[in-house]
């Protein structure tokens, strides 16, 4: 909660402390954080870096972010700004506007920000500004928890919590020591306080603190530099790790890529090509079927979050991916390509009332994201109706045209599309050589990313000597329906066992079936009949029949056994088994495990299943961050859940469980 002093200075009622100096908050920010970290000097000599990263503890009104953004934008920069801010008590958009609007020079940045700042989720919320030059992540969480989950390292740290006397947890030694793992040699920090406890804690975290003149009535402030090779408790042996999943460590990945080849030009490959090209990476995109020639070419797709009864990696990923997709598409797509008309998900046998209600409560979702409706007519959206009686309404649920979105994405400068099939891939000195099947041309790339759906294993098999991922092909069929006369108008998307859209290009879309066994690429009459029977039973007033069917469309999804995407690097399966077999055995409890190197420059991005649209845009940001060593746009635990190595681990874990049982039996016999 906020209150305001007579001079307009915002005050936190939670901590009984001001957000910034009543004398001149903007000048204070520039003095403490911009000048305290020598940003102007460092940005004139950016050391040929692709990006500059800032970590902030205490977002508050966003003043530090806007001031840093303005400083960055004052000159033409050849690097990006990545800014991650942690905030346990985020304030409302209107309060940010009121607080920051007293500084007119920040107006343009504030205006762009408030267009998309809404519906925050607990955890990381990713925003992109200035055509990708500024990437901002607001980590809505307690600072101690956030620092455990942040993946990546930073050039600069802003310590801007409320005063240590008001908010001691933010300045505890336990918390500040967590800054070491997210810092690198030369990382600097700045803060307004010179409290002895803060100086000692920063020293124990691996920093060398130094007092500097403070701002205004504050005589001193504190700055410092990370010195990981010094005699501190922050020293870490990078060659080994006590982590249970050491293969997920970011420092085992290559960090340089100048040109990339992407195999597969569906919505995932096209979104990734866009994200990389936006960062200045040269991309060659390959697909013999053209842009969105497979399942991404369907006439319309429906997207909404998929919160489970209790938080899980799947639900947390879909919530973050959905929110990012809405923000991205709002600025990227035309009304013909994307429309957030809202999705009403009615109660079904599988998704009963208790499960749907609990999904809202346990994920702490605001009404802007999801809310329960008893009548099917959301009071806050009277223009949108549903014939179902009760369910969840997702106000920003949307339909989109994935084929059109993919086409627009690959028009970005820096992307070269070849309607070719990669016949083979082999390593070379600077990366990989791809041989094309229809021409004599060779494609050379530092990195190759496999986005070719259920065919990912085809090109990887000759390199690895075995199947890398358990991805299977799943058939789906949908139909397009012409609206009969005197039929009720559908304004939002209706979901239950199947989904029904408002009119898109003159027809409603009714879908989709799900078949893992019959992979017939042609439409099946029994599927069309099944869909028509469903819509007649569910929405009888609409009176649709076979005569209203405009077309039938078949597509094939790529799905993993756990129905979760795979996003990340490729390992040599044989070396993986050799290094990590027995990792869970009791006799290895205190052993550290090597951080196994990945195969340099090979990545996979697939297994998106029926959530290809919402998974593609955030998934592209995730993989771009891994390839280019940027701070990740999702939590470390989500990166681990998405990691392709999880399937290799599960295979050896089965062996470990057998060995573990044998080991325990032997011990019992010895007793």
XYZ file of C-alpha atoms in Angstrom:
671
model
C 0.000 0.000 0.000
C 1.133 3.525 -0.842
C 0.489 6.875 0.730
C 1.763 10.246 -0.406
C 3.471 13.144 1.342
C 2.279 16.679 0.629
C 5.198 17.206 -1.754
C 4.168 14.124 -3.764
C 6.812 11.737 -2.414
C 5.467 8.151 -2.291
C 5.680 6.314 1.048
C 5.415 2.575 1.695
C 2.897 1.885 4.449
C 4.334 -1.631 4.748
C 7.784 -0.342 5.763
C 7.001 3.250 6.783
C 9.721 4.536 4.470
C 9.931 6.749 1.392
C 10.559 5.296 -2.082
C 12.971 8.035 -3.116
C 14.448 11.309 -1.901
C 11.922 14.106 -1.383
C 14.617 16.559 -2.500
C 15.067 15.125 -6.015
C 14.562 11.393 -6.455
C 15.840 11.316 -10.026
C 19.075 13.138 -9.167
C 19.565 10.739 -6.263
C 19.149 7.733 -8.574
C 21.662 9.152 -11.034
C 24.177 9.878 -8.288
C 23.895 6.598 -6.387
C 23.293 4.042 -9.115
C 24.277 5.496 -12.503
C 27.385 7.349 -11.319
C 28.057 4.930 -8.439
C 28.464 2.120 -10.990
C 30.233 4.395 -13.534
C 27.700 3.511 -16.222
C 28.445 6.447 -18.502
C 32.156 5.667 -18.506
C 31.634 1.927 -18.970
C 29.088 2.355 -21.748
C 31.529 4.439 -23.777
C 33.858 1.409 -23.729
C 31.482 -1.578 -23.683
C 34.258 -4.171 -24.217
C 32.549 -5.502 -27.353
C 29.745 -6.947 -25.241
C 26.424 -7.882 -26.819
C 24.510 -6.721 -23.780
C 24.891 -4.998 -20.431
C 22.985 -6.461 -17.480
C 21.638 -4.873 -14.313
C 20.218 -6.650 -11.265
C 18.153 -4.561 -8.864
C 16.861 -5.513 -5.421
C 13.813 -3.334 -4.824
C 11.896 -2.159 -7.924
C 9.618 0.214 -5.997
C 8.228 2.866 -8.331
C 10.582 1.830 -11.138
C 12.504 5.113 -10.926
C 15.921 3.424 -11.134
C 14.820 1.427 -14.177
C 13.455 4.450 -16.036
C 16.540 6.523 -15.210
C 18.844 3.732 -16.430
C 16.765 3.255 -19.572
C 16.938 6.986 -20.309
C 20.688 7.036 -19.758
C 21.001 4.085 -22.145
C 18.747 5.731 -24.757
C 20.502 9.117 -24.664
C 23.092 7.807 -27.127
C 23.114 5.245 -29.925
C 24.319 1.988 -28.370
C 25.565 -1.137 -30.117
C 24.620 -3.365 -27.181
C 21.365 -4.252 -25.435
C 20.264 -3.416 -21.902
C 19.040 -6.339 -19.776
C 17.464 -5.265 -16.500
C 16.189 -7.693 -13.842
C 14.446 -6.243 -10.800
C 13.221 -8.079 -7.699
C 10.155 -6.803 -5.850
C 8.134 -8.525 -3.137
C 5.388 -5.877 -3.044
C 4.848 -4.523 -6.589
C 2.696 -1.415 -6.724
C -0.089 -0.664 -9.186
C 0.457 0.812 -12.626
C -1.452 3.956 -11.634
C 0.828 4.451 -8.635
C 3.935 4.082 -10.799
C 2.531 6.651 -13.227
C 1.786 9.118 -10.434
C 5.196 8.713 -8.798
C 7.338 8.877 -11.953
C 5.311 11.465 -13.893
C 6.831 14.226 -11.694
C 9.981 13.730 -13.781
C 8.942 14.843 -17.322
C 12.195 13.679 -18.916
C 11.169 10.084 -18.152
C 7.794 10.497 -19.880
C 8.527 8.599 -23.134
C 9.850 5.584 -21.248
C 7.014 5.607 -18.728
C 4.464 5.751 -21.587
C 5.878 2.669 -23.310
C 6.062 0.831 -19.991
C 2.478 1.389 -18.816
C 1.049 0.067 -22.094
C 2.006 -3.486 -21.099
C 2.527 -3.366 -17.312
C -0.394 -5.359 -15.903
C -1.450 -8.780 -14.637
C 1.793 -9.655 -12.863
C 2.389 -13.271 -11.926
C 4.378 -14.449 -8.917
C 7.840 -15.191 -10.296
C 9.513 -13.700 -13.374
C 7.519 -11.416 -15.675
C 9.399 -10.633 -18.923
C 8.867 -7.400 -20.905
C 10.571 -6.207 -24.088
C 10.927 -2.525 -24.994
C 12.548 -0.367 -27.660
C 12.258 -3.064 -30.352
C 14.218 -5.533 -28.249
C 17.032 -3.190 -27.252
C 15.744 -3.162 -23.658
C 14.683 -6.432 -21.997
C 13.161 -6.071 -18.551
C 12.239 -8.821 -16.093
C 10.297 -8.083 -12.923
C 10.782 -10.904 -10.426
C 7.723 -10.782 -8.182
C 9.019 -12.619 -5.102
C 10.899 -12.397 -1.847
C 14.486 -11.373 -2.637
C 16.073 -14.421 -0.992
C 13.892 -16.811 -3.001
C 14.451 -14.832 -6.200
C 18.241 -14.934 -5.913
C 18.092 -18.728 -5.667
C 16.055 -18.837 -8.887
C 17.795 -16.245 -11.071
C 19.778 -17.843 -13.891
C 22.567 -15.697 -15.278
C 25.164 -13.182 -14.134
C 25.187 -9.385 -14.081
C 27.491 -6.447 -14.745
C 25.881 -4.201 -12.140
C 23.824 -4.609 -8.966
C 21.551 -1.929 -7.514
C 20.810 -2.466 -3.824
C 17.762 -0.284 -3.237
C 15.581 -1.901 -0.614
C 14.043 0.208 2.115
C 16.483 1.281 4.833
C 18.123 -1.548 6.815
C 16.424 -0.297 9.983
C 13.014 -0.573 8.273
C 13.549 -3.735 6.230
C 16.363 -5.770 7.825
C 15.587 -8.993 5.899
C 16.548 -7.336 2.614
C 20.006 -6.531 4.012
C 20.760 -9.731 5.898
C 24.096 -11.484 5.389
C 22.273 -14.655 4.325
C 20.583 -12.785 1.481
C 23.507 -10.617 0.358
C 25.846 -13.619 0.171
C 23.556 -14.930 -2.569
C 24.807 -12.102 -4.814
C 28.099 -13.947 -5.388
C 26.697 -16.653 -7.702
C 24.966 -14.048 -9.912
C 28.102 -11.895 -10.210
C 31.213 -12.244 -12.329
C 34.707 -10.796 -12.191
C 34.302 -7.010 -12.282
C 30.626 -6.837 -11.341
C 29.974 -3.653 -9.385
C 27.325 -2.675 -6.882
C 26.059 0.583 -5.417
C 23.699 1.444 -2.595
C 22.653 4.458 -0.542
C 23.513 2.853 2.825
C 26.908 2.456 4.495
C 25.662 0.366 7.412
C 28.488 -1.744 8.852
C 26.429 -4.921 8.570
C 25.928 -4.287 4.834
C 29.650 -3.670 4.260
C 30.557 -6.877 6.091
C 27.925 -8.908 4.235
C 29.068 -7.653 0.826
C 32.645 -8.518 1.747
C 31.616 -12.052 2.670
C 29.799 -12.297 -0.693
C 33.071 -11.647 -2.545
C 32.901 -7.857 -3.070
C 35.427 -5.201 -2.099
C 33.270 -2.345 -0.719
C 34.254 1.316 -0.730
C 32.606 4.406 0.764
C 31.801 7.283 -1.590
C 30.179 10.717 -1.083
C 26.422 10.345 -0.733
C 23.554 12.354 -2.179
C 22.015 15.378 -0.495
C 21.923 15.087 3.254
C 23.396 11.571 3.143
C 27.088 12.046 3.781
C 28.190 8.689 2.364
C 27.101 5.828 0.131
C 28.624 2.440 -0.697
C 29.998 0.964 -3.912
C 32.126 -2.084 -4.595
C 33.548 -4.586 -7.084
C 33.246 -8.358 -7.163
C 36.609 -10.104 -6.772
C 35.892 -13.854 -7.034
C 39.591 -14.740 -7.088
C 40.254 -13.029 -3.801
C 40.441 -14.668 -0.395
C 36.686 -14.779 0.166
C 34.077 -17.361 0.971
C 32.638 -16.803 -2.500
C 35.312 -18.879 -4.257
C 33.832 -21.782 -6.231
C 35.531 -24.562 -8.127
C 33.852 -24.347 -11.555
C 34.985 -27.843 -12.527
C 32.640 -29.605 -10.136
C 29.247 -29.077 -8.592
C 27.305 -30.488 -5.635
C 24.072 -29.812 -7.516
C 21.691 -32.722 -7.970
C 21.321 -31.717 -11.629
C 24.791 -30.448 -12.566
C 24.085 -30.830 -16.288
C 21.795 -27.799 -16.012
C 24.617 -25.468 -14.999
C 24.812 -22.484 -17.335
C 28.631 -22.277 -17.249
C 28.867 -25.490 -19.271
C 27.382 -23.783 -22.322
C 29.151 -21.924 -25.136
C 28.554 -18.169 -25.091
C 29.530 -16.964 -28.554
C 27.372 -17.157 -31.675
C 27.546 -14.904 -34.711
C 25.476 -16.938 -37.135
C 22.892 -19.618 -36.509
C 21.095 -22.237 -38.611
C 17.554 -23.159 -37.571
C 16.069 -26.381 -38.924
C 12.284 -26.043 -39.080
C 10.235 -22.939 -39.943
C 7.068 -23.528 -37.957
C 5.963 -21.005 -35.362
C 8.738 -22.120 -32.946
C 11.564 -21.859 -35.495
C 10.220 -18.581 -36.878
C 9.841 -17.042 -33.415
C 13.383 -18.107 -32.534
C 14.733 -16.682 -35.797
C 13.034 -13.371 -34.935
C 14.439 -13.307 -31.377
C 17.982 -14.010 -32.562
C 17.819 -11.571 -35.492
C 16.509 -8.912 -33.116
C 19.755 -9.401 -31.177
C 21.866 -8.913 -34.293
C 22.552 -12.613 -34.956
C 22.598 -13.742 -38.601
C 20.064 -16.561 -39.113
C 19.575 -19.126 -41.879
C 16.149 -20.766 -41.578
C 15.588 -24.094 -43.367
C 12.354 -25.922 -44.139
C 11.426 -27.878 -47.281
C 7.716 -27.267 -46.595
C 7.987 -23.481 -46.491
C 7.118 -21.113 -43.640
C 4.590 -22.728 -41.264
C 4.071 -25.592 -43.709
C 3.134 -28.091 -40.983
C 0.804 -27.827 -37.986
C 1.653 -24.120 -37.644
C -0.282 -23.525 -40.848
C -3.702 -24.222 -39.297
C -6.345 -21.519 -39.974
C -6.486 -20.406 -36.345
C -5.152 -21.363 -32.919
C -6.618 -20.847 -29.450
C -4.434 -19.892 -26.499
C -5.009 -19.529 -22.769
C -3.073 -20.430 -19.606
C -3.221 -23.991 -18.273
C -2.997 -23.719 -14.488
C -3.090 -27.087 -12.763
C -4.785 -27.748 -9.424
C -1.514 -26.933 -7.673
C 1.553 -25.126 -9.093
C 3.700 -27.345 -11.294
C 6.378 -26.685 -13.928
C 3.752 -27.121 -16.667
C 1.313 -24.621 -15.189
C 4.009 -22.097 -14.258
C 5.498 -22.245 -17.740
C 2.151 -21.841 -19.522
C 1.223 -18.887 -17.301
C 4.495 -17.078 -17.995
C 4.469 -18.032 -21.673
C 0.872 -16.900 -22.106
C 1.489 -13.534 -20.431
C 4.604 -12.938 -22.543
C 2.790 -13.957 -25.745
C -0.004 -11.448 -25.050
C 2.500 -8.646 -24.416
C 4.602 -9.548 -27.454
C 1.709 -10.013 -29.881
C -0.025 -6.826 -28.730
C 2.828 -4.832 -30.231
C 3.790 -7.224 -33.031
C 0.627 -8.592 -34.646
C -2.193 -7.011 -36.621
C -5.880 -7.454 -35.610
C -6.216 -10.025 -38.407
C -3.409 -12.089 -36.877
C -4.210 -11.865 -33.166
C -7.286 -11.029 -31.098
C -7.493 -11.290 -27.263
C -11.259 -11.833 -27.203
C -11.203 -13.870 -23.980
C -11.565 -17.601 -23.322
C -14.301 -19.170 -21.213
C -13.325 -22.668 -20.015
C -16.360 -24.557 -18.795
C -16.427 -27.391 -16.301
C -15.797 -30.861 -17.740
C -15.490 -34.339 -16.283
C -11.697 -34.037 -16.261
C -11.586 -30.343 -15.290
C -14.194 -30.255 -12.540
C -15.271 -27.228 -10.534
C -12.925 -27.880 -7.603
C -9.895 -28.295 -9.829
C -10.597 -25.130 -11.803
C -11.303 -23.056 -8.689
C -8.178 -24.310 -6.941
C -6.043 -23.523 -9.978
C -6.913 -19.837 -9.620
C -6.371 -19.752 -5.864
C -3.145 -21.760 -5.628
C -1.454 -19.742 -8.392
C -2.524 -16.387 -6.848
C -4.056 -15.244 -10.140
C -5.606 -11.789 -10.335
C -8.928 -11.183 -12.087
C -7.045 -9.719 -15.018
C -5.615 -13.187 -15.652
C -8.410 -15.549 -14.608
C -11.565 -15.578 -12.493
C -14.408 -17.926 -11.654
C -17.889 -17.328 -13.059
C -21.012 -19.140 -11.851
C -23.251 -18.070 -14.729
C -20.972 -18.140 -17.742
C -21.510 -14.395 -18.215
C -18.564 -12.504 -16.688
C -19.925 -9.341 -15.066
C -16.767 -7.436 -15.951
C -17.161 -8.419 -19.630
C -20.918 -8.156 -20.390
C -20.289 -8.144 -24.137
C -18.852 -11.662 -23.957
C -21.160 -14.578 -23.319
C -20.994 -18.315 -22.794
C -23.829 -20.860 -22.872
C -22.056 -22.925 -20.209
C -23.115 -22.492 -16.610
C -19.847 -22.209 -14.703
C -16.142 -22.148 -15.337
C -13.020 -19.998 -15.573
C -12.819 -16.889 -17.701
C -9.435 -15.815 -19.058
C -9.974 -12.161 -20.135
C -6.909 -12.066 -22.400
C -7.307 -15.531 -23.908
C -6.802 -15.142 -27.641
C -7.027 -16.619 -31.092
C -4.204 -16.141 -33.563
C -3.144 -17.030 -37.080
C 0.168 -18.863 -36.492
C 1.030 -19.150 -40.182
C 0.657 -15.407 -40.707
C 2.617 -14.657 -37.528
C 5.448 -16.931 -38.675
C 5.534 -15.231 -42.078
C 5.790 -11.812 -40.437
C 8.488 -12.943 -38.000
C 10.855 -14.178 -40.720
C 10.661 -10.856 -42.569
C 12.960 -9.398 -39.926
C 16.309 -8.189 -41.259
C 19.064 -10.719 -40.671
C 16.951 -13.801 -41.504
C 17.563 -15.761 -44.696
C 14.962 -18.414 -45.475
C 15.799 -21.409 -47.686
C 13.077 -23.790 -48.801
C 15.509 -26.654 -48.418
C 15.939 -29.795 -46.365
C 19.111 -30.294 -44.366
C 20.345 -33.675 -45.594
C 23.211 -33.969 -43.126
C 25.119 -32.032 -40.483
C 28.755 -32.449 -39.545
C 31.138 -30.557 -37.238
C 33.813 -28.199 -38.523
C 36.372 -25.867 -36.930
C 34.065 -22.918 -36.297
C 30.850 -24.829 -35.730
C 28.765 -26.920 -38.107
C 28.324 -27.553 -41.816
C 24.868 -28.365 -43.164
C 24.506 -30.078 -46.531
C 21.265 -29.274 -48.348
C 19.305 -31.938 -50.201
C 18.169 -29.916 -53.236
C 21.296 -27.894 -54.024
C 25.072 -27.982 -53.741
C 25.059 -25.116 -51.240
C 26.646 -25.611 -47.828
C 25.420 -23.689 -44.811
C 28.017 -22.882 -42.138
C 26.888 -21.882 -38.661
C 28.301 -21.477 -35.156
C 25.137 -23.053 -33.768
C 22.377 -25.286 -35.121
C 18.949 -25.377 -33.485
C 16.545 -28.211 -34.259
C 12.980 -26.873 -34.327
C 11.654 -29.477 -36.736
C 8.880 -30.861 -34.548
C 8.604 -34.664 -34.405
C 11.567 -34.983 -36.836
C 14.152 -33.593 -34.380
C 15.824 -36.979 -33.946
C 16.396 -37.578 -37.671
C 19.422 -35.290 -38.053
C 20.673 -35.835 -34.524
C 20.805 -39.624 -34.797
C 23.850 -39.760 -37.131
C 25.701 -37.353 -34.787
C 24.803 -39.088 -31.510
C 24.420 -42.688 -32.656
C 21.081 -43.073 -30.878
C 17.737 -41.357 -30.388
C 18.135 -38.272 -28.209
C 14.534 -37.315 -27.389
C 11.324 -39.338 -26.924
C 9.185 -37.095 -29.142
C 6.129 -38.635 -30.758
C 3.702 -37.563 -33.464
C 0.106 -36.798 -32.431
C -2.687 -36.264 -34.949
C -5.292 -33.534 -34.611
C -8.255 -32.577 -36.792
C -10.364 -29.419 -36.734
C -13.217 -28.111 -38.876
C -14.245 -24.649 -40.048
C -17.952 -23.850 -39.829
C -20.014 -21.243 -41.637
C -22.463 -19.591 -39.247
C -26.110 -20.507 -39.996
C -28.799 -17.782 -40.095
C -30.297 -16.707 -36.765
C -27.499 -18.350 -34.773
C -26.421 -16.680 -31.495
C -23.374 -14.453 -31.864
C -20.200 -15.846 -30.297
C -17.926 -13.084 -29.032
C -15.342 -15.020 -27.030
C -13.725 -18.444 -27.332
C -15.660 -21.296 -25.727
C -13.605 -24.174 -24.300
C -14.562 -27.426 -22.651
C -13.722 -30.857 -24.102
C -13.121 -29.002 -27.397
C -12.930 -25.332 -28.366
C -15.084 -23.078 -30.535
C -13.944 -19.666 -31.760
C -15.780 -16.528 -32.852
C -15.824 -15.973 -36.598
C -12.294 -15.815 -38.053
C -12.086 -14.980 -41.751
C -15.776 -15.749 -42.127
C -15.839 -19.085 -40.313
C -15.783 -20.500 -36.793
C -13.096 -23.029 -35.867
C -14.127 -26.138 -33.959
C -11.347 -28.367 -32.707
C -9.459 -30.350 -32.047
C -9.190 -34.104 -31.902
C -6.236 -35.916 -30.333
C -4.984 -39.224 -31.703
C -1.623 -40.849 -30.935
C -2.230 -44.018 -32.940
C -3.978 -43.307 -36.254
C -1.666 -40.929 -38.130
C -3.723 -40.634 -41.321
C -2.819 -37.252 -42.877
C -6.239 -36.949 -44.559
C -9.434 -35.746 -42.848
C -11.584 -38.520 -41.352
C -15.361 -38.350 -41.498
C -15.684 -39.925 -38.045
C -13.666 -37.030 -36.554
C -15.844 -34.449 -38.276
C -18.975 -36.257 -37.081
C -17.597 -36.411 -33.546
C -16.890 -32.667 -33.498
C -20.338 -31.830 -34.902
C -22.019 -34.094 -32.343
C -20.087 -32.303 -29.592
C -21.081 -28.796 -30.690
C -24.748 -29.783 -31.144
C -24.885 -31.278 -27.671
C -22.938 -28.480 -25.984
C -24.435 -25.501 -27.801
C -27.769 -26.685 -29.311
C -29.002 -23.169 -30.057
C -26.330 -22.777 -32.724
C -27.928 -25.430 -34.906
C -24.874 -26.446 -36.943
C -24.867 -29.404 -39.321
C -22.733 -30.982 -42.044
C -23.953 -28.370 -44.496
C -22.120 -25.689 -42.486
C -18.690 -27.364 -42.743
C -16.402 -25.158 -44.850
C -13.232 -27.236 -44.558
C -11.483 -29.937 -42.545
C -7.835 -29.542 -41.510
C -5.397 -32.155 -40.194
C -2.164 -31.335 -38.381
C 0.452 -33.206 -36.366
C 1.714 -32.086 -32.987
C 5.082 -33.037 -31.517
C 4.704 -34.249 -27.958
C 6.981 -35.555 -25.206
C 5.926 -38.222 -22.669
C 5.571 -35.575 -19.924
C 3.755 -33.186 -22.310
C 6.323 -30.490 -21.607
C 8.571 -28.729 -24.143
C 12.280 -29.382 -24.586
C 14.393 -26.236 -24.742
C 18.150 -26.337 -24.372
C 21.479 -27.882 -25.356
C 22.332 -31.345 -26.655
C 24.491 -33.829 -24.736
C 26.352 -36.874 -25.961
C 24.134 -39.605 -24.433
C 27.037 -42.030 -23.983
C 29.148 -39.533 -22.053
C 26.093 -38.493 -20.041
C 25.500 -42.068 -18.915
C 29.183 -42.509 -18.069
C 29.370 -39.363 -15.941
C 26.026 -39.485 -14.157
C 25.066 -43.132 -13.731
C 24.546 -43.770 -10.027
C 24.101 -40.088 -9.214
C 21.257 -40.872 -6.778
C 22.879 -43.787 -4.962
C 23.351 -43.420 -1.205
C 27.026 -44.278 -1.486
C 27.476 -41.185 -3.686
C 25.591 -38.846 -1.362
C 28.563 -36.568 -0.610
C 30.196 -36.805 -4.010
C 30.416 -33.831 -6.368
C 29.747 -34.353 -10.045
C 31.473 -32.789 -13.038
C 29.580 -30.267 -15.098
C 29.502 -32.278 -18.297
C 30.127 -30.216 -21.398
C 27.371 -30.093 -23.967
C 28.023 -30.676 -27.665
C 29.060 -27.125 -28.630
C 26.538 -25.307 -30.764
C 23.728 -27.900 -30.840
C 20.307 -27.069 -29.348
C 16.745 -28.364 -29.509
C 13.450 -26.501 -29.282
C 10.348 -28.648 -29.607
C 7.756 -30.867 -27.986
C 5.337 -27.935 -27.689
C 2.314 -30.159 -28.317
C -1.005 -28.308 -28.424
C 0.500 -25.185 -26.817
C 2.749 -24.190 -29.670
C 1.674 -20.559 -29.847
C 2.121 -19.587 -26.221
C 5.233 -21.758 -25.884
C 7.015 -20.424 -28.959
C 7.542 -16.769 -28.079
C 8.799 -17.183 -24.518
C 10.575 -20.398 -25.531
C 12.453 -18.418 -28.181
C 13.541 -15.894 -25.550
C 14.665 -18.697 -23.249
C 16.778 -20.402 -25.892
C 18.254 -17.116 -27.128
C 19.312 -16.361 -23.543
C 20.995 -19.779 -23.253
C 22.801 -19.523 -26.589
C 24.015 -15.960 -25.923
C 24.599 -16.322 -22.151
C 22.001 -13.721 -21.163
C 20.031 -13.678 -17.895
C 17.196 -16.137 -18.464
C 13.581 -14.879 -18.680
C 12.312 -17.710 -16.436
C 13.320 -19.242 -13.123
C 16.208 -21.682 -12.796
C 13.798 -24.447 -11.730
C 11.801 -23.972 -14.941
C 14.975 -24.143 -17.032
C 15.730 -27.467 -15.361
C 12.208 -28.745 -16.051
C 12.530 -27.771 -19.741
C 16.056 -29.133 -20.113
C 16.466 -31.863 -22.779
C 18.812 -33.728 -20.429
C 15.884 -34.683 -18.208
C 15.095 -37.682 -20.404
C 18.679 -38.948 -20.294
C 18.595 -38.523 -16.511
C 15.334 -40.458 -16.177
C 16.828 -43.387 -18.081
C 19.858 -43.688 -15.830
C 17.742 -43.016 -12.749
C 15.782 -46.200 -13.431
C 19.069 -48.080 -13.395
C 20.100 -46.217 -10.233
C 16.869 -47.180 -8.478
C 17.584 -50.859 -9.166
C 21.158 -50.488 -7.924
C 19.942 -48.537 -4.898
C 17.558 -51.332 -3.945
C 20.350 -53.888 -4.330
C 22.697 -51.728 -2.228
C 20.158 -51.381 0.595
C 19.472 -55.131 0.508
C 23.198 -55.893 0.819
C 23.505 -53.497 3.762
C 20.584 -55.142 5.531
C 22.147 -58.574 5.027
C 25.419 -57.304 6.480
C 23.544 -56.239 9.621
